[in-house]
Short mmCIF file of C-alpha atoms and ligand atoms in Angstrom, two decimals:
data_model
loop_
_atom_site.label_atom_id
_atom_site.label_comp_id
_atom_site.label_asym_id
_atom_site.label_seq_id
_atom_site.Cartn_x
_atom_site.Cartn_y
_atom_site.Cartn_z
CA MET A 1 99.87 63.22 30.92
CA SER A 2 101.21 64.99 33.98
CA ILE A 3 100.97 64.59 37.75
CA PRO A 4 101.68 67.12 40.51
CA ILE A 5 104.55 66.39 42.95
CA VAL A 6 102.07 66.61 45.85
CA ASP A 7 98.30 66.48 45.85
CA TYR A 8 97.99 69.99 47.30
CA LEU A 9 99.38 71.34 44.03
CA VAL A 10 96.49 71.57 41.58
CA LEU A 11 97.47 72.10 37.95
CA GLU A 12 94.14 73.00 36.27
CA PRO A 13 92.85 75.41 35.14
CA GLN A 14 95.81 77.45 36.41
CA PRO A 15 98.37 76.00 38.86
CA HIS A 16 97.53 76.77 42.48
CA LEU A 17 97.92 75.32 45.96
CA VAL A 18 95.00 74.01 47.98
CA ALA A 19 95.14 73.88 51.78
CA GLN A 20 92.81 72.29 54.32
CA GLU A 21 90.98 74.95 56.31
CA CYS A 22 89.32 74.05 59.60
CA THR A 23 85.59 74.71 59.37
CA ALA A 24 85.54 75.89 62.98
CA CYS A 25 88.66 77.99 63.60
CA LYS A 26 89.93 78.52 60.03
CA ALA A 27 93.41 77.16 60.80
CA LYS A 28 95.10 76.18 57.53
CA VAL A 29 97.36 73.20 56.89
CA PHE A 30 98.60 71.26 53.89
CA GLY A 31 97.92 67.56 53.50
CA ARG A 32 95.42 65.16 54.98
CA HIS A 33 94.69 65.72 58.68
CA ASN A 34 92.47 63.69 60.99
CA ALA A 35 91.42 66.69 63.01
CA CYS A 36 92.39 70.31 63.45
CA PRO A 37 95.70 70.76 65.31
CA ALA A 38 94.44 74.08 66.69
CA CYS A 39 90.89 73.32 67.90
CA PHE A 40 90.42 69.52 67.39
CA ASN A 41 87.39 70.03 65.13
CA GLU A 42 87.13 67.24 62.54
CA GLY A 43 85.87 69.16 59.52
CA PHE A 44 87.90 70.86 56.82
CA ASP A 45 87.10 72.89 53.73
CA GLU A 46 89.40 73.38 50.79
CA TYR A 47 91.17 76.71 50.78
CA VAL A 48 92.69 78.10 47.60
CA VAL A 49 96.02 79.68 48.52
CA PRO A 50 96.83 82.99 46.79
CA THR A 51 99.51 82.47 44.14
CA THR A 52 101.55 85.51 45.14
CA GLY A 53 103.30 86.19 48.40
CA VAL A 54 106.23 87.63 50.28
CA LEU A 55 109.40 85.71 51.18
CA LYS A 56 109.65 85.81 55.00
CA THR A 57 112.82 83.82 55.43
CA PHE A 58 115.11 81.57 53.43
CA THR A 59 118.27 79.53 53.26
CA ILE A 60 120.57 78.56 50.43
CA VAL A 61 121.40 74.89 50.67
CA GLN A 62 124.87 73.78 49.59
CA PHE A 63 124.85 70.22 50.95
CA ALA A 64 121.74 68.27 49.97
CA ALA A 65 120.43 64.81 49.30
CA LYS A 66 121.80 62.94 46.30
CA GLY A 67 120.15 63.99 43.06
CA ILE A 68 119.26 67.47 44.27
CA PRO A 69 121.22 70.13 42.37
CA VAL A 70 123.01 72.61 44.67
CA PRO A 71 123.03 75.37 45.56
CA TYR A 72 119.31 75.87 45.77
CA ALA A 73 117.28 78.45 47.62
CA THR A 74 114.29 77.59 49.75
CA GLY A 75 112.21 79.44 52.27
CA ILE A 76 108.86 80.38 53.68
CA VAL A 77 106.51 82.42 51.52
CA ASN A 78 103.60 84.16 53.19
CA CYS A 79 100.69 83.98 50.74
CA GLY A 80 97.88 86.20 51.94
CA GLY A 81 98.50 85.19 55.55
CA MET A 82 99.33 81.52 55.04
CA ASP A 83 102.93 80.33 55.27
CA VAL A 84 104.09 78.02 52.49
CA ALA A 85 107.42 76.17 52.40
CA ALA A 86 108.81 76.18 48.88
CA ASN A 87 111.95 76.53 46.83
CA ILE A 88 112.75 79.89 45.28
CA THR A 89 113.33 79.36 41.60
CA GLY A 90 114.07 81.28 38.45
CA VAL A 91 116.84 83.34 40.02
CA ASP A 92 120.47 82.96 41.01
CA PRO A 93 120.42 81.26 44.45
CA SER A 94 122.62 83.86 46.10
CA PRO A 95 122.07 86.09 49.13
CA GLU A 96 122.58 89.13 46.92
CA VAL A 97 119.44 88.23 44.99
CA ILE A 98 117.31 86.42 47.51
CA THR A 99 116.28 88.66 50.37
CA ARG A 100 113.62 88.77 53.03
CA GLY A 101 110.62 90.72 51.80
CA LEU A 102 111.05 89.63 48.17
CA GLU A 103 107.72 89.54 46.32
CA VAL A 104 107.22 86.21 44.62
CA GLN A 105 104.68 84.24 42.62
CA LEU A 106 103.89 80.56 42.19
CA THR A 107 105.51 78.80 39.28
CA THR A 108 105.59 75.20 38.08
CA PHE A 109 108.12 73.17 36.12
CA PRO A 110 108.65 69.61 34.89
CA LEU A 111 110.62 67.23 37.13
CA GLY A 112 110.91 64.29 34.76
CA LYS A 113 108.90 61.44 33.29
CA ASP A 114 108.32 58.04 34.81
CA ALA A 115 108.48 54.70 32.93
CA SER A 116 105.03 55.20 31.44
CA GLY A 117 105.80 58.69 30.20
CA VAL A 118 103.89 60.66 32.85
CA GLU A 119 105.52 64.02 33.55
CA ALA A 120 105.96 65.03 37.20
CA ILE A 121 105.27 68.71 37.86
CA GLY A 122 106.95 70.55 40.72
CA PHE A 123 106.32 74.02 42.08
CA GLY A 124 108.30 76.90 43.47
CA PHE A 125 108.08 80.64 43.82
CA GLU A 126 109.90 83.12 41.58
CA PRO A 127 110.32 86.87 41.89
CA VAL A 128 107.37 88.82 40.49
CA MET B 1 103.25 68.85 98.11
CA SER B 2 105.50 66.90 95.76
CA GLU B 3 109.08 66.11 96.64
CA ASN B 4 111.90 68.48 95.78
CA VAL B 5 114.54 66.80 93.66
CA TRP B 6 118.31 67.27 93.76
CA ILE B 7 121.23 66.18 91.64
CA LEU B 8 123.46 64.11 93.89
CA GLY B 9 125.99 62.96 91.32
CA ILE B 10 126.61 63.84 87.70
CA HIS B 11 129.18 63.10 85.02
CA MET B 12 129.96 63.88 81.41
CA THR B 13 132.53 61.93 79.40
CA PRO B 14 134.86 63.98 77.23
CA PHE B 15 133.11 64.70 73.92
CA GLY B 16 134.96 63.78 70.74
CA LYS B 17 136.11 60.62 69.02
CA HIS B 18 136.08 57.47 71.13
CA ALA B 19 137.10 54.91 68.52
CA ASP B 20 137.96 52.27 71.14
CA LYS B 21 134.65 52.50 72.99
CA ASP B 22 131.17 51.44 71.97
CA VAL B 23 127.90 53.06 73.04
CA LEU B 24 127.63 50.89 76.15
CA ASP B 25 131.21 51.68 77.20
CA LEU B 26 130.41 55.37 77.06
CA ALA B 27 127.05 54.98 78.82
CA SER B 28 128.65 52.81 81.51
CA GLU B 29 131.49 55.29 82.01
CA ALA B 30 129.04 58.15 82.55
CA ALA B 31 126.63 56.14 84.73
CA LEU B 32 129.33 54.61 86.94
CA ALA B 33 131.07 57.96 87.42
CA ALA B 34 127.79 59.71 88.26
CA MET B 35 126.99 57.02 90.84
CA LYS B 36 130.50 57.27 92.30
CA ASP B 37 130.04 61.05 92.51
CA ALA B 38 126.76 60.40 94.37
CA ASN B 39 128.27 57.64 96.53
CA VAL B 40 125.55 55.18 95.48
CA THR B 41 125.48 51.94 93.48
CA MET B 42 122.93 50.35 91.16
CA LYS B 43 121.49 48.77 94.31
CA ASP B 44 120.22 52.21 95.38
CA ILE B 45 118.78 53.26 92.02
CA GLN B 46 115.02 52.74 91.72
CA ILE B 47 114.33 54.12 88.24
CA LEU B 48 116.40 54.56 85.07
CA GLY B 49 115.69 57.07 82.30
CA TYR B 50 117.72 56.19 79.22
CA GLY B 51 118.25 57.77 75.82
CA ASN B 52 120.33 56.64 72.82
CA LEU B 53 118.62 58.11 69.79
CA MET B 54 120.80 56.86 66.95
CA GLY B 55 122.43 53.78 68.47
CA GLY B 56 119.39 51.67 69.21
CA THR B 57 120.51 50.49 72.64
CA GLN B 58 118.11 50.33 75.57
CA GLY B 59 118.53 51.07 79.26
CA GLN B 60 118.27 47.32 79.68
CA SER B 61 121.43 46.96 77.55
CA LEU B 62 123.22 49.28 79.97
CA GLN B 63 121.89 47.37 82.97
CA LYS B 64 123.39 44.18 81.56
CA GLN B 65 126.80 45.90 81.75
CA ILE B 66 126.55 47.64 85.12
CA GLY B 67 123.81 45.96 87.15
CA GLN B 68 120.56 44.10 86.41
CA THR B 69 118.46 44.99 89.41
CA GLY B 70 114.99 44.71 87.92
CA ILE B 71 114.08 48.39 88.25
CA PRO B 72 111.76 50.11 85.77
CA VAL B 73 113.43 51.66 82.73
CA PHE B 74 112.00 54.43 80.62
CA ASN B 75 113.64 54.34 77.19
CA VAL B 76 113.02 57.74 75.65
CA SER B 77 113.29 59.08 72.12
CA ASN B 78 112.73 62.81 71.76
CA ALA B 79 115.18 63.94 69.07
CA CYS B 80 117.79 66.33 70.50
CA ALA B 81 115.72 66.65 73.69
CA THR B 82 116.18 62.92 74.43
CA GLY B 83 118.65 63.39 77.31
CA ALA B 84 116.54 66.07 78.96
CA THR B 85 113.50 63.82 78.65
CA ALA B 86 115.33 60.89 80.28
CA LEU B 87 116.27 63.24 83.11
CA ARG B 88 112.68 64.45 83.37
CA ALA B 89 111.41 60.84 83.62
CA ALA B 90 113.65 60.14 86.61
CA ILE B 91 112.75 63.47 88.21
CA MET B 92 109.01 62.81 87.81
CA ALA B 93 109.29 59.44 89.53
CA ILE B 94 110.99 61.05 92.52
CA LYS B 95 108.55 63.96 92.60
CA ALA B 96 105.69 61.46 92.58
CA GLY B 97 107.14 59.73 95.61
CA GLU B 98 107.76 56.47 93.75
CA ALA B 99 111.55 56.58 94.12
CA ASP B 100 114.22 58.15 96.34
CA TYR B 101 117.04 57.68 93.83
CA GLY B 102 116.89 57.86 90.05
CA LEU B 103 119.47 57.63 87.29
CA ALA B 104 119.30 59.32 83.89
CA VAL B 105 121.71 58.45 81.09
CA GLY B 106 122.11 59.86 77.58
CA VAL B 107 124.63 58.48 75.10
CA GLU B 108 125.48 58.73 71.43
CA LYS B 109 128.23 57.72 69.03
CA LEU B 110 128.19 60.02 66.03
CA SER B 111 131.80 60.55 64.99
CA GLY B 112 131.99 60.42 61.23
CA ALA B 113 128.22 60.56 60.87
CA GLY B 114 128.49 63.64 58.68
CA LEU B 115 126.26 66.64 59.01
CA LEU B 116 123.14 66.74 61.12
CA THR B 117 120.62 66.83 58.35
CA GLY B 118 117.54 65.07 57.20
CA ASN B 119 118.73 64.88 53.60
CA THR B 120 116.94 61.64 53.01
CA ALA B 121 118.17 60.89 49.53
CA GLY B 122 115.82 58.99 47.39
CA ALA B 123 116.11 56.94 44.27
CA LEU B 124 113.19 57.97 42.08
CA PRO B 125 110.44 55.38 41.65
CA GLU B 126 109.76 53.77 38.29
CA ASN B 127 106.19 55.04 38.26
CA TRP B 128 104.81 58.12 39.96
CA THR B 129 102.46 56.96 42.72
CA PRO B 130 101.08 59.45 45.25
CA LYS B 131 102.02 58.41 48.77
CA GLY B 132 101.40 59.60 52.29
CA ARG B 133 99.39 62.48 53.64
CA GLN B 134 100.48 64.90 50.94
CA GLY B 135 100.24 62.50 48.05
CA ALA B 136 103.94 62.92 47.31
CA ILE B 137 105.18 61.12 44.21
CA MET B 138 108.88 61.50 45.08
CA PRO B 139 111.03 62.48 48.08
CA LEU B 140 110.29 66.13 48.88
CA ASP B 141 113.54 67.11 50.62
CA GLY B 142 115.24 69.61 48.34
CA ARG B 143 112.25 69.80 46.00
CA ILE B 144 109.81 71.48 48.40
CA GLY B 145 111.91 72.99 51.14
CA THR B 146 114.72 71.32 53.05
CA THR B 147 114.76 68.88 55.93
CA GLY B 148 118.43 69.65 56.57
CA MET B 149 118.84 70.99 60.10
CA ALA B 150 121.38 73.64 59.11
CA GLY B 151 118.86 75.01 56.62
CA LEU B 152 115.89 74.80 58.97
CA PHE B 153 117.68 76.75 61.68
CA ALA B 154 119.01 79.20 59.09
CA GLN B 155 115.41 80.04 58.22
CA ILE B 156 114.48 80.28 61.90
CA GLY B 157 117.36 82.71 62.51
CA LEU B 158 116.72 84.85 59.44
CA ALA B 159 113.07 85.13 60.49
CA TYR B 160 114.05 86.56 63.90
CA ASN B 161 111.98 89.50 65.06
CA ASP B 162 109.83 89.84 61.91
CA SER B 163 112.82 89.10 59.68
CA ASP B 164 115.04 91.85 61.11
CA PRO B 165 117.69 92.50 58.43
CA ARG B 166 120.35 92.92 61.14
CA ALA B 167 120.05 89.18 61.86
CA ASP B 168 122.57 88.40 59.13
CA PHE B 169 125.49 86.16 58.21
CA GLU B 170 128.08 88.21 60.07
CA LEU B 171 126.02 88.44 63.25
CA PHE B 172 125.55 84.66 63.33
CA ALA B 173 129.25 84.16 62.61
CA ARG B 174 130.10 86.41 65.57
CA ILE B 175 127.93 84.20 67.78
CA ALA B 176 129.92 81.16 66.56
CA GLU B 177 133.14 83.11 67.24
CA LYS B 178 132.06 83.39 70.89
CA SER B 179 131.31 79.66 71.10
CA HIS B 180 134.67 78.67 69.65
CA SER B 181 136.43 81.13 71.94
CA HIS B 182 134.70 79.73 75.02
CA SER B 183 135.61 76.16 74.05
CA THR B 184 139.33 76.88 74.44
CA LEU B 185 138.82 76.63 78.22
CA ASN B 186 136.90 73.36 78.12
CA PRO B 187 139.05 70.22 78.15
CA ASN B 188 135.92 68.12 77.51
CA ALA B 189 135.03 69.90 74.26
CA ALA B 190 135.39 68.04 70.96
CA TYR B 191 136.91 71.15 69.33
CA GLN B 192 138.98 73.44 71.54
CA ASN B 193 140.55 75.69 68.95
CA LYS B 194 139.77 79.38 68.76
CA MET B 195 138.45 80.56 65.39
CA THR B 196 138.54 84.05 63.97
CA LEU B 197 135.47 85.64 62.44
CA GLU B 198 137.19 85.44 59.08
CA GLN B 199 137.90 81.72 59.46
CA ILE B 200 134.30 81.05 60.43
CA MET B 201 132.86 83.05 57.54
CA ASN B 202 135.24 81.49 55.02
CA ASP B 203 134.57 77.94 56.14
CA PRO B 204 132.62 75.83 53.63
CA MET B 205 129.00 76.99 53.43
CA ILE B 206 126.55 74.28 54.49
CA SER B 207 123.27 76.13 54.31
CA TYR B 208 123.46 79.91 54.10
CA PRO B 209 124.14 81.63 56.43
CA HIS B 210 125.59 78.61 58.28
CA THR B 211 129.14 77.60 57.47
CA ARG B 212 130.57 74.36 58.85
CA SER B 213 131.93 75.94 62.03
CA MET B 214 128.49 77.44 62.75
CA CYS B 215 126.93 73.96 62.90
CA SER B 216 126.84 71.58 65.84
CA ALA B 217 129.66 69.09 65.84
CA ASN B 218 128.82 65.41 65.59
CA CYS B 219 130.83 63.44 68.11
CA ASP B 220 130.74 60.64 70.67
CA GLY B 221 129.87 61.17 74.30
CA ALA B 222 127.67 60.35 77.25
CA ALA B 223 126.35 62.06 80.34
CA ALA B 224 124.54 60.72 83.38
CA ALA B 225 122.96 62.10 86.53
CA VAL B 226 121.90 60.60 89.84
CA LEU B 227 118.80 62.30 91.24
CA VAL B 228 117.70 62.12 94.86
CA SER B 229 114.62 63.19 96.82
CA GLU B 230 115.11 66.04 99.27
CA THR B 231 113.87 63.83 102.10
CA LYS B 232 116.60 61.27 101.40
CA LEU B 233 119.23 63.95 100.79
CA ARG B 234 118.71 65.34 104.29
CA THR B 235 119.77 61.97 105.73
CA LEU B 236 123.13 62.08 103.90
CA PRO B 237 126.46 63.50 105.14
CA LEU B 238 126.69 67.31 105.15
CA GLU B 239 129.46 67.31 102.56
CA GLN B 240 127.18 65.50 100.08
CA GLN B 241 124.34 67.89 100.84
CA ARG B 242 126.62 70.86 100.14
CA ARG B 243 127.66 69.54 96.73
CA ALA B 244 124.12 68.57 95.75
CA VAL B 245 122.46 70.83 93.21
CA LYS B 246 118.77 71.64 93.48
CA VAL B 247 116.54 71.02 90.46
CA SER B 248 114.38 74.10 90.92
CA ALA B 249 112.49 73.53 87.68
CA SER B 250 112.21 70.63 85.28
CA ILE B 251 110.04 71.26 82.24
CA ILE B 252 109.43 69.41 79.00
CA ALA B 253 107.07 71.11 76.57
CA THR B 254 105.99 70.37 73.00
CA ASP B 255 105.18 72.78 70.20
CA PRO B 256 101.63 74.10 70.41
CA TRP B 257 99.77 75.01 67.23
CA THR B 258 100.89 78.30 65.76
CA ASP B 259 100.14 79.50 62.22
CA GLY B 260 102.66 78.01 59.82
CA ASN B 261 104.38 75.69 62.30
CA GLN B 262 103.75 72.67 60.08
CA GLU B 263 105.67 74.45 57.29
CA LEU B 264 108.62 75.63 59.41
CA ALA B 265 109.18 74.32 62.92
CA ASP B 266 108.35 76.95 65.53
CA VAL B 267 111.11 76.46 68.10
CA ASN B 268 110.35 79.88 69.53
CA THR B 269 106.91 79.36 71.04
CA VAL B 270 107.81 75.98 72.53
CA THR B 271 110.94 77.43 74.17
CA ARG B 272 109.01 80.46 75.42
CA ASN B 273 106.38 78.22 76.96
CA ALA B 274 108.94 75.92 78.57
CA SER B 275 110.97 78.78 80.03
CA ARG B 276 107.86 80.60 81.27
CA ASP B 277 106.77 77.46 83.12
CA ALA B 278 110.29 76.86 84.42
CA TYR B 279 110.66 80.36 85.85
CA GLU B 280 107.26 80.01 87.49
CA GLN B 281 108.11 76.59 88.95
CA ALA B 282 111.47 77.82 90.27
CA GLY B 283 110.07 81.10 91.53
CA ILE B 284 112.94 82.99 89.96
CA GLY B 285 113.36 85.09 86.85
CA PRO B 286 115.95 85.29 84.09
CA GLU B 287 117.58 88.24 85.89
CA ASP B 288 118.60 85.81 88.65
CA LEU B 289 120.59 83.53 86.34
CA ASP B 290 124.38 83.44 86.61
CA LEU B 291 124.89 81.27 83.52
CA VAL B 292 122.90 79.62 80.74
CA GLU B 293 123.62 76.63 78.54
CA LEU B 294 121.21 76.86 75.62
CA HIS B 295 120.69 74.69 72.55
CA ASP B 296 122.94 76.34 69.96
CA CYS B 297 122.69 73.47 67.49
CA PHE B 298 123.39 76.16 64.88
CA ALA B 299 124.63 79.70 65.39
CA ALA B 300 121.32 81.26 64.36
CA ALA B 301 119.49 79.22 67.01
CA GLU B 302 121.43 80.91 69.80
CA LEU B 303 120.17 84.34 68.80
CA VAL B 304 116.47 83.43 68.90
CA HIS B 305 116.82 81.66 72.23
CA TYR B 306 118.26 84.76 73.96
CA ASP B 307 114.81 86.18 73.37
CA ASN B 308 112.84 82.94 73.89
CA LEU B 309 114.46 82.35 77.30
CA GLY B 310 113.79 85.93 78.34
CA LEU B 311 117.50 86.75 78.70
CA CYS B 312 116.89 90.07 76.93
CA ALA B 313 113.94 92.40 76.42
CA PRO B 314 111.49 91.08 73.79
CA GLY B 315 112.79 91.64 70.28
CA ASN B 316 116.13 92.84 71.59
CA ALA B 317 118.42 89.83 71.11
CA ILE B 318 120.65 91.48 68.52
CA ASP B 319 121.45 94.52 70.65
CA PHE B 320 121.79 92.23 73.67
CA PHE B 321 124.43 90.12 71.93
CA ASN B 322 126.18 93.21 70.59
CA THR B 323 126.71 94.51 74.15
CA GLY B 324 128.85 91.43 74.83
CA ALA B 325 126.44 90.23 77.51
CA THR B 326 126.67 86.57 76.55
CA TRP B 327 130.46 86.27 76.51
CA ARG B 328 131.88 84.58 79.60
CA ASP B 329 132.86 87.93 81.10
CA GLY B 330 129.49 89.49 80.25
CA LYS B 331 126.49 89.96 82.50
CA MET B 332 124.73 86.81 81.22
CA PRO B 333 127.31 84.20 80.18
CA VAL B 334 125.82 81.83 77.62
CA ASN B 335 127.40 78.53 76.59
CA VAL B 336 130.69 78.92 78.43
CA SER B 337 131.21 75.23 77.63
CA GLY B 338 131.66 76.17 73.98
CA GLY B 339 128.15 75.06 73.15
CA LEU B 340 127.10 72.46 70.65
CA GLN B 341 129.14 74.05 67.86
CA SER B 342 132.46 73.36 69.56
CA LYS B 343 131.84 71.23 72.65
CA GLY B 344 129.92 68.90 70.36
CA HIS B 345 126.46 67.41 70.12
CA PRO B 346 126.18 63.66 70.80
CA ILE B 347 122.42 64.00 70.49
CA ALA B 348 120.94 62.01 73.37
CA ALA B 349 123.77 63.03 75.72
CA THR B 350 123.30 66.76 75.18
CA GLY B 351 120.30 67.32 77.45
CA ILE B 352 122.18 65.88 80.44
CA ALA B 353 125.57 67.31 79.42
CA ASN B 354 124.13 70.84 79.53
CA VAL B 355 122.87 70.16 83.03
CA TRP B 356 126.29 68.78 83.99
CA GLU B 357 127.95 71.98 82.77
CA VAL B 358 125.66 74.20 84.80
CA ALA B 359 125.84 71.96 87.88
CA THR B 360 129.65 71.91 87.73
CA HIS B 361 129.75 75.71 87.84
CA LEU B 362 127.27 75.80 90.73
CA ARG B 363 129.52 73.38 92.62
CA GLY B 364 132.50 75.65 91.91
CA GLU B 365 134.28 72.79 90.17
CA ALA B 366 134.54 74.10 86.58
CA GLY B 367 138.27 74.85 86.73
CA PRO B 368 139.62 77.53 84.40
CA ARG B 369 136.23 78.22 82.86
CA GLN B 370 134.46 78.61 86.23
CA ILE B 371 131.92 81.44 86.36
CA GLU B 372 132.84 82.81 89.77
CA GLY B 373 130.14 82.77 92.41
CA ALA B 374 127.55 81.08 90.19
CA LYS B 375 124.46 80.22 92.26
CA VAL B 376 121.68 79.75 89.66
CA GLY B 377 121.81 78.44 86.11
CA LEU B 378 119.56 77.28 83.30
CA ALA B 379 119.98 74.44 80.81
CA HIS B 380 117.89 74.36 77.63
CA VAL B 381 117.51 71.95 74.74
CA ILE B 382 115.38 71.73 71.62
CA GLY B 383 114.42 68.56 69.85
CA LEU B 384 112.94 69.08 66.41
CA GLY B 385 109.46 67.80 66.15
CA SER B 386 109.37 69.77 68.47
CA THR B 387 110.25 69.60 72.15
CA ALA B 388 111.87 72.09 74.51
CA GLY B 389 113.48 71.04 77.76
CA VAL B 390 114.36 73.60 80.41
CA HIS B 391 116.01 72.81 83.74
CA ILE B 392 116.78 75.49 86.31
CA LEU B 393 119.41 74.55 88.87
CA GLU B 394 120.43 76.14 92.15
CA LYS B 395 123.47 75.78 94.34
CA SER B 396 122.91 74.39 97.81
CA GLY B 397 122.51 77.09 100.45
CA LEU B 398 124.33 74.98 103.04
ZN1 ZN C 401 90.29 74.36 64.07
#
């Protein structure tokens, strides 16, 4: 048994992210919304976000919340026109490695099991 | 035609550690000094705008210390734009003709509060249960992005001008070098020591490319302003009219929808909109400004706001900074107070403290850090969420 860290991460058949796309103006957002922040329309369709993208900007966090290993890299990945906030994983979190314009792809990894043995699955982006 | 509004009295307490004073001591000190500066008492004040983001006090708590007169209070909470919003509330009441005198107060006690970050640590739950609008099963900070302010503004800075590679660690450190250099002339700054580029870059890294000395300094402080309608001002002694500072524009704007702004805060568009409206309201342009206090909560933020406030040609903030324009002897002095990185950032006080700094220069009362002949200035703040506050101030022509 496994469960995604957020409901916009869909694990099957292949891991991917699903955004809410306004049926009127096509604005895309993650998570439940009552109406479109761009045009106020109340209808959304599901939008499958491309699993590859380009790192637009980043930071390497040295001081973080308890339980979060540091340093870690995080940034904004532009996936086919949609910006996605995510950690950059699978590489040394250093400014020599992580640069703007880096081509990356979605990846998932286990984050631990709860008391009933269900595995939490997180996501990040790693260099292609 | 709505009323013009002027600052009649204004005060900022020294920023730093005030171990022997509580929030209400600091708020009272600023409010009483601003009223003394304006030659008014609580009896004259008809509206109070009050902000104390982290301390939980209300304007009513302040009134119980300095005068319970029954006037309306607007308690505001707008992140780092709280002080500017309190000011705006008092200004709106005067503009609307509902008051001749208003008081705005911002206060915070943050010494020892650590870094300005979200960093909401979370013990993991026993069972994974999706919660909230994203169905999160655990705290997301650090697992999907960061809510730490140093990291958010790092990303904003590194994204400058389509992720211009020249917007780098050393450039941001040189901006912090300017701030720390300016602070040496400000006796009210929490940190008044000069720092070399090397010291700044070798300071502990908080969130690349922001080291500790490139982050706003948590501290204690308060600021307060007495506002007056132009009609009332013209009945006051000439000397008071001469020292009064005109509020030529007072704008609060929130972040409009832009692609991706729910993934990374877009502080650019909101600041651009606020400054555009402010210049239009004041009938002046950025070329008319003699000094600017902008919201340099982190070094990278200062760079993007050169552009957002129209201080340079679009996309040209890096070259603009490299010409030395924003140093105190440059053509567009920015943050001659030392800015939030060295003057300090007692959150709710900041939006009035920036106005105090500009007003003090326009009055010619800034002492050794005076920008000579300053006639027009701009004060800007950003509150994440997001809000931009822009106030344009002009010296009296009398
Ligand atoms: Zn829409």
